[in-house]
Amino acid sequence: MPNILRRYQNIESEFFELDQENKKALMKLEFDKPSSIFDKNSVTKIPVLSDEFLSWIIASFEYAPKNYKIDLDIAFENMENYQGEELKEIFFKNLILEAKTKFNETTRKNKIAIGFIITGLISLIAMILMNSLWQDGGVVKEIVSYVFDIATTVSFWEAMTILIVENKEKRELTKNLIKKFDSIQFHKK
């Protein structure tokens, strides 16, 4: 097994052009025309990139070796009266729109997480007070205490999932867009 891992340690170089000296990975994508990377159902002033195209961009960060920057080369059979610089401008505006949308989503989810923390604290305080003040409750006290215990645990767990795991994933994507993304080129094939 270790031989297989060693053998495929640099598997990325078999799929992509890697510039070892400059630590860059050239990712090439080909499409028929620019409209094939836009969301056809979205009627906007500036075309909105499709989810599929954005997922290709995100996947390029995952495919590239660690510590490598990404050079994207996007070629089209037909440019549909678009210029390379115009497509680059559309691309960057879409990235900014996507980042702003993700930021707003993160803010909303953080508010939900704070709500979970407050709910968890209230459940914890209620459980502590109930256990210290309700001496002879028997089975009913145990059931109520168990329910408060579950409410406390689930609330804190959900809050931590939002604040730590989900925010970490979004920070990682933002960091990749800022640090790993080096250049993009749109041109006719």
Short mmCIF file of N, CA and C in Angstrom, two decimals:
data_model
loop_
_atom_site.label_atom_id
_atom_site.label_comp_id
_atom_site.label_asym_id
_atom_site.label_seq_id
_atom_site.Cartn_x
_atom_site.Cartn_y
_atom_site.Cartn_z
N MET A 1 0.82 -1.21 0.00
CA MET A 1 0.00 0.00 0.00
C MET A 1 0.86 1.27 0.00
N PRO A 2 1.93 1.35 0.81
CA PRO A 2 2.76 2.56 0.77
C PRO A 2 3.37 2.82 -0.61
N ASN A 3 3.68 1.74 -1.37
CA ASN A 3 4.23 1.92 -2.71
C ASN A 3 3.22 2.59 -3.64
N ILE A 4 1.97 2.23 -3.52
CA ILE A 4 0.92 2.84 -4.33
C ILE A 4 0.79 4.32 -3.99
N LEU A 5 0.80 4.64 -2.71
CA LEU A 5 0.69 6.03 -2.30
C LEU A 5 1.87 6.84 -2.81
N ARG A 6 3.07 6.29 -2.72
CA ARG A 6 4.26 6.99 -3.20
C ARG A 6 4.21 7.15 -4.72
N ARG A 7 3.74 6.10 -5.39
CA ARG A 7 3.68 6.11 -6.86
C ARG A 7 2.74 7.20 -7.37
N TYR A 8 1.64 7.44 -6.67
CA TYR A 8 0.64 8.41 -7.11
C TYR A 8 0.66 9.70 -6.29
N GLN A 9 1.74 9.95 -5.63
CA GLN A 9 1.85 11.16 -4.80
C GLN A 9 1.68 12.43 -5.63
N ASN A 10 2.19 12.42 -6.84
CA ASN A 10 2.09 13.59 -7.73
C ASN A 10 1.18 13.30 -8.92
N ILE A 11 0.06 12.67 -8.65
CA ILE A 11 -0.88 12.26 -9.71
C ILE A 11 -1.41 13.46 -10.50
N GLU A 12 -1.45 14.63 -9.87
CA GLU A 12 -1.97 15.81 -10.54
C GLU A 12 -1.19 16.12 -11.81
N SER A 13 0.11 15.84 -11.81
CA SER A 13 0.95 16.16 -12.97
C SER A 13 0.58 15.31 -14.19
N GLU A 14 -0.12 14.19 -13.97
CA GLU A 14 -0.56 13.37 -15.09
C GLU A 14 -1.83 13.92 -15.72
N PHE A 15 -2.54 14.81 -15.03
CA PHE A 15 -3.77 15.38 -15.54
C PHE A 15 -3.61 16.82 -16.00
N PHE A 16 -2.79 17.59 -15.31
CA PHE A 16 -2.68 19.02 -15.56
C PHE A 16 -1.24 19.42 -15.83
N GLU A 17 -1.10 20.55 -16.52
CA GLU A 17 0.23 21.10 -16.74
C GLU A 17 0.65 21.83 -15.48
N LEU A 18 1.74 21.36 -14.87
CA LEU A 18 2.23 21.97 -13.64
C LEU A 18 3.57 22.64 -13.90
N ASP A 19 3.66 23.88 -13.46
CA ASP A 19 4.92 24.62 -13.53
C ASP A 19 5.56 24.50 -12.15
N GLN A 20 6.49 23.54 -12.03
CA GLN A 20 7.12 23.25 -10.73
C GLN A 20 7.89 24.45 -10.20
N GLU A 21 8.54 25.19 -11.10
CA GLU A 21 9.38 26.30 -10.69
C GLU A 21 8.56 27.45 -10.09
N ASN A 22 7.46 27.81 -10.77
CA ASN A 22 6.62 28.93 -10.32
C ASN A 22 5.45 28.49 -9.45
N LYS A 23 5.32 27.18 -9.23
CA LYS A 23 4.24 26.61 -8.42
C LYS A 23 2.88 27.04 -8.96
N LYS A 24 2.66 26.75 -10.27
CA LYS A 24 1.39 27.09 -10.91
C LYS A 24 0.84 25.86 -11.61
N ALA A 25 -0.49 25.76 -11.59
CA ALA A 25 -1.18 24.69 -12.30
C ALA A 25 -2.04 25.33 -13.37
N LEU A 26 -1.87 24.88 -14.61
CA LEU A 26 -2.66 25.38 -15.71
C LEU A 26 -3.88 24.49 -15.87
N MET A 27 -5.05 25.06 -15.66
CA MET A 27 -6.30 24.33 -15.81
C MET A 27 -6.99 24.83 -17.07
N LYS A 28 -7.25 23.91 -18.00
CA LYS A 28 -7.88 24.28 -19.25
C LYS A 28 -9.31 23.77 -19.28
N LEU A 29 -10.21 24.67 -19.67
CA LEU A 29 -11.62 24.32 -19.84
C LEU A 29 -12.02 24.73 -21.25
N GLU A 30 -12.84 23.91 -21.90
CA GLU A 30 -13.30 24.23 -23.25
C GLU A 30 -14.82 24.16 -23.30
N PHE A 31 -15.39 25.16 -23.97
CA PHE A 31 -16.84 25.24 -24.13
C PHE A 31 -17.16 25.63 -25.56
N ASP A 32 -18.41 25.38 -25.96
CA ASP A 32 -18.83 25.76 -27.31
C ASP A 32 -18.87 27.27 -27.48
N LYS A 33 -19.49 27.94 -26.50
CA LYS A 33 -19.67 29.39 -26.59
C LYS A 33 -19.83 29.97 -25.19
N PRO A 34 -19.62 31.27 -25.04
CA PRO A 34 -19.73 31.87 -23.71
C PRO A 34 -21.11 31.67 -23.06
N SER A 35 -22.16 31.66 -23.86
CA SER A 35 -23.49 31.50 -23.27
C SER A 35 -23.63 30.15 -22.57
N SER A 36 -22.77 29.18 -22.89
CA SER A 36 -22.85 27.88 -22.23
C SER A 36 -22.31 27.91 -20.80
N ILE A 37 -21.60 28.99 -20.41
CA ILE A 37 -21.14 29.10 -19.02
C ILE A 37 -22.03 30.02 -18.20
N PHE A 38 -23.05 30.60 -18.85
CA PHE A 38 -23.97 31.50 -18.17
C PHE A 38 -25.25 30.78 -17.79
N ASP A 39 -25.89 31.28 -16.75
CA ASP A 39 -27.18 30.74 -16.32
C ASP A 39 -28.23 31.26 -17.30
N LYS A 40 -28.81 30.35 -18.05
CA LYS A 40 -29.77 30.73 -19.10
C LYS A 40 -31.09 31.23 -18.54
N ASN A 41 -31.42 30.86 -17.31
CA ASN A 41 -32.69 31.26 -16.71
C ASN A 41 -32.63 32.58 -15.98
N SER A 42 -31.44 33.11 -15.83
CA SER A 42 -31.26 34.36 -15.09
C SER A 42 -31.20 35.53 -16.08
N VAL A 43 -32.17 36.44 -15.95
CA VAL A 43 -32.22 37.60 -16.83
C VAL A 43 -31.67 38.78 -16.05
N THR A 44 -30.41 39.13 -16.32
CA THR A 44 -29.73 40.19 -15.59
C THR A 44 -29.00 41.10 -16.58
N LYS A 45 -28.56 42.25 -16.08
CA LYS A 45 -27.80 43.18 -16.92
C LYS A 45 -26.49 42.55 -17.39
N ILE A 46 -25.79 41.94 -16.44
CA ILE A 46 -24.55 41.22 -16.73
C ILE A 46 -24.87 39.74 -16.60
N PRO A 47 -24.41 38.91 -17.53
CA PRO A 47 -24.72 37.48 -17.41
C PRO A 47 -24.21 36.89 -16.10
N VAL A 48 -25.00 36.01 -15.53
CA VAL A 48 -24.63 35.32 -14.29
C VAL A 48 -24.03 33.97 -14.67
N LEU A 49 -22.88 33.66 -14.07
CA LEU A 49 -22.24 32.38 -14.33
C LEU A 49 -23.10 31.24 -13.81
N SER A 50 -23.12 30.15 -14.54
CA SER A 50 -23.92 28.99 -14.12
C SER A 50 -23.28 28.31 -12.92
N ASP A 51 -24.11 27.62 -12.17
CA ASP A 51 -23.62 26.87 -11.01
C ASP A 51 -22.61 25.80 -11.44
N GLU A 52 -22.87 25.20 -12.59
CA GLU A 52 -21.96 24.16 -13.09
C GLU A 52 -20.58 24.74 -13.37
N PHE A 53 -20.53 25.91 -14.00
CA PHE A 53 -19.24 26.54 -14.30
C PHE A 53 -18.53 26.92 -13.00
N LEU A 54 -19.27 27.49 -12.04
CA LEU A 54 -18.66 27.85 -10.76
C LEU A 54 -18.14 26.61 -10.04
N SER A 55 -18.84 25.50 -10.17
CA SER A 55 -18.36 24.27 -9.52
C SER A 55 -17.06 23.79 -10.18
N TRP A 56 -16.89 24.02 -11.49
CA TRP A 56 -15.62 23.70 -12.15
C TRP A 56 -14.50 24.56 -11.60
N ILE A 57 -14.79 25.83 -11.37
CA ILE A 57 -13.78 26.74 -10.83
C ILE A 57 -13.37 26.27 -9.43
N ILE A 58 -14.34 25.96 -8.60
CA ILE A 58 -14.06 25.50 -7.23
C ILE A 58 -13.30 24.17 -7.27
N ALA A 59 -13.69 23.29 -8.19
CA ALA A 59 -13.01 21.99 -8.31
C ALA A 59 -11.55 22.18 -8.72
N SER A 60 -11.25 23.22 -9.49
CA SER A 60 -9.87 23.43 -9.90
C SER A 60 -8.97 23.68 -8.69
N PHE A 61 -9.50 24.31 -7.65
CA PHE A 61 -8.72 24.52 -6.44
C PHE A 61 -8.44 23.20 -5.73
N GLU A 62 -9.41 22.31 -5.79
CA GLU A 62 -9.26 21.02 -5.12
C GLU A 62 -8.33 20.09 -5.90
N TYR A 63 -8.33 20.20 -7.23
CA TYR A 63 -7.47 19.36 -8.05
C TYR A 63 -6.02 19.78 -8.02
N ALA A 64 -5.78 21.06 -7.87
CA ALA A 64 -4.40 21.56 -7.91
C ALA A 64 -3.64 21.11 -6.67
N PRO A 65 -2.36 20.84 -6.83
CA PRO A 65 -1.55 20.48 -5.67
C PRO A 65 -1.54 21.62 -4.64
N LYS A 66 -1.33 21.24 -3.40
CA LYS A 66 -1.26 22.23 -2.33
C LYS A 66 -0.13 23.21 -2.63
N ASN A 67 -0.34 24.46 -2.29
CA ASN A 67 0.63 25.55 -2.49
C ASN A 67 0.85 25.93 -3.95
N TYR A 68 0.00 25.46 -4.86
CA TYR A 68 0.08 25.86 -6.25
C TYR A 68 -1.01 26.89 -6.55
N LYS A 69 -0.66 27.88 -7.37
CA LYS A 69 -1.65 28.84 -7.83
C LYS A 69 -2.28 28.30 -9.11
N ILE A 70 -3.47 28.80 -9.41
CA ILE A 70 -4.23 28.33 -10.56
C ILE A 70 -4.19 29.36 -11.68
N ASP A 71 -3.84 28.91 -12.88
CA ASP A 71 -3.99 29.70 -14.10
C ASP A 71 -5.11 29.02 -14.89
N LEU A 72 -6.23 29.72 -15.07
CA LEU A 72 -7.35 29.16 -15.82
C LEU A 72 -7.27 29.60 -17.27
N ASP A 73 -7.43 28.65 -18.16
CA ASP A 73 -7.45 28.92 -19.58
C ASP A 73 -8.78 28.41 -20.11
N ILE A 74 -9.65 29.34 -20.51
CA ILE A 74 -10.98 28.96 -20.95
C ILE A 74 -11.12 29.30 -22.43
N ALA A 75 -11.33 28.25 -23.23
CA ALA A 75 -11.40 28.41 -24.68
C ALA A 75 -12.82 28.13 -25.16
N PHE A 76 -13.21 28.86 -26.22
CA PHE A 76 -14.54 28.71 -26.81
C PHE A 76 -14.40 28.46 -28.32
N GLU A 77 -15.28 27.63 -28.86
CA GLU A 77 -15.35 27.42 -30.30
C GLU A 77 -15.82 28.71 -30.98
N ASN A 78 -16.81 29.34 -30.37
CA ASN A 78 -17.42 30.55 -30.92
C ASN A 78 -17.49 31.58 -29.79
N MET A 79 -16.94 32.76 -30.01
CA MET A 79 -16.90 33.79 -28.95
C MET A 79 -18.20 34.58 -28.82
N GLU A 80 -19.16 34.40 -29.72
CA GLU A 80 -20.46 35.09 -29.66
C GLU A 80 -20.33 36.61 -29.45
N ASN A 81 -19.47 37.23 -30.17
CA ASN A 81 -19.26 38.69 -30.10
C ASN A 81 -18.71 39.17 -28.76
N TYR A 82 -18.24 38.28 -27.93
CA TYR A 82 -17.59 38.67 -26.68
C TYR A 82 -16.09 38.79 -26.93
N GLN A 83 -15.47 39.66 -26.17
CA GLN A 83 -14.02 39.79 -26.18
C GLN A 83 -13.48 39.14 -24.91
N GLY A 84 -12.23 38.71 -24.94
CA GLY A 84 -11.62 38.06 -23.78
C GLY A 84 -11.66 38.93 -22.54
N GLU A 85 -11.33 40.20 -22.68
CA GLU A 85 -11.33 41.12 -21.54
C GLU A 85 -12.74 41.33 -20.99
N GLU A 86 -13.72 41.36 -21.88
CA GLU A 86 -15.11 41.52 -21.46
C GLU A 86 -15.56 40.32 -20.63
N LEU A 87 -15.20 39.13 -21.07
CA LEU A 87 -15.54 37.91 -20.32
C LEU A 87 -14.81 37.88 -18.98
N LYS A 88 -13.58 38.36 -18.95
CA LYS A 88 -12.82 38.43 -17.70
C LYS A 88 -13.51 39.36 -16.71
N GLU A 89 -13.99 40.50 -17.19
CA GLU A 89 -14.72 41.46 -16.35
C GLU A 89 -16.01 40.83 -15.81
N ILE A 90 -16.74 40.13 -16.67
CA ILE A 90 -17.97 39.44 -16.25
C ILE A 90 -17.63 38.40 -15.19
N PHE A 91 -16.55 37.66 -15.40
CA PHE A 91 -16.13 36.63 -14.46
C PHE A 91 -15.83 37.23 -13.09
N PHE A 92 -15.04 38.30 -13.05
CA PHE A 92 -14.67 38.89 -11.76
C PHE A 92 -15.87 39.52 -11.06
N LYS A 93 -16.76 40.14 -11.80
CA LYS A 93 -17.98 40.70 -11.19
C LYS A 93 -18.84 39.59 -10.60
N ASN A 94 -18.90 38.45 -11.29
CA ASN A 94 -19.64 37.30 -10.76
C ASN A 94 -19.00 36.76 -9.49
N LEU A 95 -17.66 36.74 -9.45
CA LEU A 95 -16.98 36.27 -8.24
C LEU A 95 -17.27 37.19 -7.06
N ILE A 96 -17.28 38.49 -7.32
CA ILE A 96 -17.59 39.45 -6.25
C ILE A 96 -19.03 39.28 -5.79
N LEU A 97 -19.96 39.08 -6.74
CA LEU A 97 -21.36 38.84 -6.39
C LEU A 97 -21.49 37.56 -5.56
N GLU A 98 -20.79 36.52 -5.96
CA GLU A 98 -20.82 35.25 -5.23
C GLU A 98 -20.26 35.42 -3.82
N ALA A 99 -19.15 36.16 -3.70
CA ALA A 99 -18.55 36.40 -2.38
C ALA A 99 -19.50 37.18 -1.49
N LYS A 100 -20.15 38.19 -2.05
CA LYS A 100 -21.10 38.98 -1.26
C LYS A 100 -22.28 38.14 -0.82
N THR A 101 -22.78 37.31 -1.71
CA THR A 101 -23.89 36.41 -1.37
C THR A 101 -23.49 35.46 -0.25
N LYS A 102 -22.30 34.88 -0.36
CA LYS A 102 -21.81 33.96 0.69
C LYS A 102 -21.61 34.69 2.01
N PHE A 103 -21.13 35.94 1.95
CA PHE A 103 -20.96 36.73 3.17
C PHE A 103 -22.31 36.98 3.85
N ASN A 104 -23.33 37.34 3.06
CA ASN A 104 -24.66 37.57 3.62
C ASN A 104 -25.24 36.28 4.21
N GLU A 105 -25.01 35.17 3.53
CA GLU A 105 -25.47 33.88 4.03
C GLU A 105 -24.78 33.53 5.34
N THR A 106 -23.48 33.78 5.41
CA THR A 106 -22.72 33.51 6.63
C THR A 106 -23.23 34.38 7.78
N THR A 107 -23.52 35.63 7.51
CA THR A 107 -24.05 36.53 8.54
C THR A 107 -25.39 36.01 9.07
N ARG A 108 -26.27 35.58 8.16
CA ARG A 108 -27.57 35.03 8.59
C ARG A 108 -27.38 33.77 9.43
N LYS A 109 -26.50 32.88 8.99
CA LYS A 109 -26.27 31.64 9.72
C LYS A 109 -25.61 31.90 11.08
N ASN A 110 -24.73 32.89 11.14
CA ASN A 110 -24.12 33.24 12.43
C ASN A 110 -25.17 33.74 13.41
N LYS A 111 -26.16 34.48 12.93
CA LYS A 111 -27.26 34.93 13.80
C LYS A 111 -28.08 33.74 14.29
N ILE A 112 -28.27 32.77 13.42
CA ILE A 112 -28.98 31.54 13.84
C ILE A 112 -28.15 30.81 14.89
N ALA A 113 -26.84 30.75 14.70
CA ALA A 113 -25.95 30.09 15.66
C ALA A 113 -26.01 30.78 17.01
N ILE A 114 -26.05 32.10 17.01
CA ILE A 114 -26.17 32.84 18.28
C ILE A 114 -27.49 32.52 18.94
N GLY A 115 -28.55 32.39 18.14
CA GLY A 115 -29.85 31.97 18.69
C GLY A 115 -29.78 30.59 19.32
N PHE A 116 -29.06 29.67 18.67
CA PHE A 116 -28.86 28.33 19.24
C PHE A 116 -28.09 28.40 20.56
N ILE A 117 -27.08 29.25 20.62
CA ILE A 117 -26.30 29.39 21.86
C ILE A 117 -27.18 29.92 22.98
N ILE A 118 -27.98 30.92 22.68
CA ILE A 118 -28.88 31.48 23.70
C ILE A 118 -29.88 30.42 24.15
N THR A 119 -30.45 29.68 23.20
CA THR A 119 -31.38 28.60 23.55
C THR A 119 -30.69 27.55 24.41
N GLY A 120 -29.44 27.21 24.04
CA GLY A 120 -28.69 26.23 24.83
C GLY A 120 -28.41 26.72 26.23
N LEU A 121 -28.06 28.00 26.36
CA LEU A 121 -27.82 28.56 27.70
C LEU A 121 -29.08 28.57 28.55
N ILE A 122 -30.19 28.95 27.92
CA ILE A 122 -31.46 28.94 28.66
C ILE A 122 -31.81 27.52 29.11
N SER A 123 -31.62 26.55 28.22
CA SER A 123 -31.89 25.15 28.58
C SER A 123 -30.96 24.67 29.69
N LEU A 124 -29.70 25.05 29.61
CA LEU A 124 -28.73 24.66 30.63
C LEU A 124 -29.09 25.26 31.99
N ILE A 125 -29.41 26.55 32.01
CA ILE A 125 -29.78 27.21 33.28
C ILE A 125 -31.06 26.60 33.83
N ALA A 126 -32.03 26.34 32.95
CA ALA A 126 -33.29 25.71 33.40
C ALA A 126 -33.02 24.32 33.97
N MET A 127 -32.15 23.57 33.35
CA MET A 127 -31.84 22.23 33.82
C MET A 127 -31.13 22.29 35.18
N ILE A 128 -30.18 23.20 35.33
CA ILE A 128 -29.47 23.33 36.60
C ILE A 128 -30.43 23.75 37.71
N LEU A 129 -31.26 24.75 37.43
CA LEU A 129 -32.23 25.20 38.43
C LEU A 129 -33.21 24.09 38.79
N MET A 130 -33.70 23.38 37.78
CA MET A 130 -34.66 22.30 38.04
C MET A 130 -34.03 21.20 38.89
N ASN A 131 -32.80 20.82 38.56
CA ASN A 131 -32.14 19.76 39.32
C ASN A 131 -31.83 20.18 40.76
N SER A 132 -31.55 21.47 40.97
CA SER A 132 -31.23 21.91 42.33
C SER A 132 -32.48 22.24 43.15
N LEU A 133 -33.57 22.66 42.51
CA LEU A 133 -34.76 23.06 43.26
C LEU A 133 -35.81 21.95 43.35
N TRP A 134 -35.87 21.07 42.42
CA TRP A 134 -36.89 20.02 42.38
C TRP A 134 -36.27 18.75 42.94
N GLN A 135 -36.47 18.55 44.22
CA GLN A 135 -35.81 17.46 44.92
C GLN A 135 -36.49 16.10 44.72
N ASP A 136 -37.80 16.04 44.87
CA ASP A 136 -38.50 14.76 44.81
C ASP A 136 -39.36 14.69 43.55
N GLY A 137 -38.75 14.53 42.41
CA GLY A 137 -39.51 14.51 41.16
C GLY A 137 -39.71 13.13 40.61
N GLY A 138 -38.87 12.21 41.01
CA GLY A 138 -38.98 10.84 40.52
C GLY A 138 -38.75 10.74 39.02
N VAL A 139 -39.58 9.92 38.38
CA VAL A 139 -39.45 9.65 36.96
C VAL A 139 -39.73 10.90 36.12
N VAL A 140 -40.71 11.69 36.52
CA VAL A 140 -41.07 12.90 35.77
C VAL A 140 -39.88 13.87 35.74
N LYS A 141 -39.22 14.02 36.90
CA LYS A 141 -38.06 14.91 36.97
C LYS A 141 -36.94 14.40 36.05
N GLU A 142 -36.71 13.10 36.03
CA GLU A 142 -35.68 12.52 35.18
C GLU A 142 -35.99 12.74 33.69
N ILE A 143 -37.24 12.59 33.31
CA ILE A 143 -37.64 12.79 31.91
C ILE A 143 -37.45 14.24 31.51
N VAL A 144 -37.92 15.17 32.33
CA VAL A 144 -37.79 16.60 32.04
C VAL A 144 -36.30 16.99 32.00
N SER A 145 -35.54 16.48 32.94
CA SER A 145 -34.10 16.76 32.97
C SER A 145 -33.41 16.23 31.72
N TYR A 146 -33.82 15.06 31.29
CA TYR A 146 -33.25 14.45 30.08
C TYR A 146 -33.58 15.30 28.85
N VAL A 147 -34.82 15.80 28.78
CA VAL A 147 -35.24 16.65 27.65
C VAL A 147 -34.41 17.94 27.63
N PHE A 148 -34.21 18.57 28.79
CA PHE A 148 -33.40 19.79 28.86
C PHE A 148 -31.94 19.50 28.49
N ASP A 149 -31.45 18.34 28.90
CA ASP A 149 -30.09 17.95 28.57
C ASP A 149 -29.92 17.81 27.06
N ILE A 150 -30.88 17.17 26.41
CA ILE A 150 -30.84 17.01 24.96
C ILE A 150 -30.94 18.38 24.27
N ALA A 151 -31.85 19.22 24.73
CA ALA A 151 -32.02 20.55 24.14
C ALA A 151 -30.73 21.36 24.26
N THR A 152 -30.08 21.27 25.40
CA THR A 152 -28.82 21.99 25.60
C THR A 152 -27.74 21.48 24.66
N THR A 153 -27.57 20.17 24.62
CA THR A 153 -26.53 19.57 23.79
C THR A 153 -26.75 19.85 22.31
N VAL A 154 -27.96 19.63 21.84
CA VAL A 154 -28.25 19.84 20.42
C VAL A 154 -28.07 21.31 20.04
N SER A 155 -28.51 22.22 20.88
CA SER A 155 -28.37 23.65 20.58
C SER A 155 -26.91 24.05 20.46
N PHE A 156 -26.09 23.64 21.43
CA PHE A 156 -24.67 23.97 21.37
C PHE A 156 -23.99 23.28 20.19
N TRP A 157 -24.35 22.04 19.92
CA TRP A 157 -23.75 21.30 18.82
C TRP A 157 -24.05 21.97 17.48
N GLU A 158 -25.30 22.35 17.26
CA GLU A 158 -25.67 23.02 16.01
C GLU A 158 -24.96 24.36 15.87
N ALA A 159 -24.87 25.11 16.96
CA ALA A 159 -24.17 26.40 16.93
C ALA A 159 -22.72 26.21 16.55
N MET A 160 -22.06 25.24 17.14
CA MET A 160 -20.65 25.01 16.84
C MET A 160 -20.46 24.51 15.41
N THR A 161 -21.39 23.71 14.91
CA THR A 161 -21.32 23.25 13.52
C THR A 161 -21.36 24.44 12.57
N ILE A 162 -22.27 25.37 12.83
CA ILE A 162 -22.37 26.57 11.99
C ILE A 162 -21.14 27.44 12.13
N LEU A 163 -20.76 27.74 13.37
CA LEU A 163 -19.67 28.69 13.60
C LEU A 163 -18.29 28.16 13.23
N ILE A 164 -18.10 26.86 13.40
CA ILE A 164 -16.76 26.32 13.15
C ILE A 164 -16.67 25.64 11.79
N VAL A 165 -17.50 24.64 11.55
CA VAL A 165 -17.35 23.83 10.34
C VAL A 165 -17.77 24.60 9.09
N GLU A 166 -19.00 25.12 9.06
CA GLU A 166 -19.48 25.80 7.86
C GLU A 166 -18.68 27.06 7.56
N ASN A 167 -18.38 27.83 8.59
CA ASN A 167 -17.60 29.05 8.36
C ASN A 167 -16.19 28.73 7.90
N LYS A 168 -15.62 27.64 8.38
CA LYS A 168 -14.28 27.22 7.95
C LYS A 168 -14.28 26.89 6.46
N GLU A 169 -15.31 26.18 6.00
CA GLU A 169 -15.42 25.83 4.59
C GLU A 169 -15.52 27.09 3.73
N LYS A 170 -16.31 28.05 4.16
CA LYS A 170 -16.47 29.29 3.39
C LYS A 170 -15.20 30.12 3.42
N ARG A 171 -14.53 30.15 4.56
CA ARG A 171 -13.26 30.88 4.64
C ARG A 171 -12.22 30.25 3.72
N GLU A 172 -12.21 28.92 3.66
CA GLU A 172 -11.26 28.21 2.80
C GLU A 172 -11.51 28.54 1.33
N LEU A 173 -12.78 28.56 0.92
CA LEU A 173 -13.10 28.90 -0.46
C LEU A 173 -12.70 30.34 -0.77
N THR A 174 -12.98 31.26 0.13
CA THR A 174 -12.61 32.66 -0.07
C THR A 174 -11.09 32.80 -0.14
N LYS A 175 -10.39 32.10 0.73
CA LYS A 175 -8.93 32.14 0.73
C LYS A 175 -8.38 31.61 -0.59
N ASN A 176 -8.98 30.54 -1.10
CA ASN A 176 -8.55 29.99 -2.39
C ASN A 176 -8.76 30.98 -3.52
N LEU A 177 -9.92 31.64 -3.52
CA LEU A 177 -10.19 32.62 -4.56
C LEU A 177 -9.20 33.78 -4.51
N ILE A 178 -8.80 34.16 -3.31
CA ILE A 178 -7.88 35.29 -3.16
C ILE A 178 -6.44 34.87 -3.39
N LYS A 179 -6.00 33.77 -2.78
CA LYS A 179 -4.59 33.41 -2.79
C LYS A 179 -4.20 32.42 -3.89
N LYS A 180 -5.04 31.44 -4.18
CA LYS A 180 -4.66 30.40 -5.12
C LYS A 180 -4.94 30.78 -6.57
N PHE A 181 -5.90 31.65 -6.77
CA PHE A 181 -6.28 32.04 -8.12
C PHE A 181 -5.28 33.06 -8.64
N ASP A 182 -4.58 32.73 -9.70
CA ASP A 182 -3.54 33.62 -10.20
C ASP A 182 -3.98 34.39 -11.43
N SER A 183 -4.51 33.69 -12.44
CA SER A 183 -4.93 34.39 -13.65
C SER A 183 -6.01 33.61 -14.37
N ILE A 184 -6.69 34.32 -15.26
CA ILE A 184 -7.70 33.67 -16.11
C ILE A 184 -7.60 34.27 -17.49
N GLN A 185 -7.80 33.43 -18.48
CA GLN A 185 -7.75 33.88 -19.87
C GLN A 185 -8.93 33.27 -20.61
N PHE A 186 -9.69 34.13 -21.29
CA PHE A 186 -10.78 33.69 -22.15
C PHE A 186 -10.35 33.94 -23.58
N HIS A 187 -10.50 32.95 -24.46
CA HIS A 187 -10.08 33.14 -25.85
C HIS A 187 -10.79 32.15 -26.76
N LYS A 188 -10.67 32.43 -28.07
CA LYS A 188 -11.22 31.52 -29.07
C LYS A 188 -10.30 30.33 -29.21
N LYS A 189 -10.87 29.17 -29.35
CA LYS A 189 -10.11 27.93 -29.47
C LYS A 189 -9.30 27.90 -30.76
#
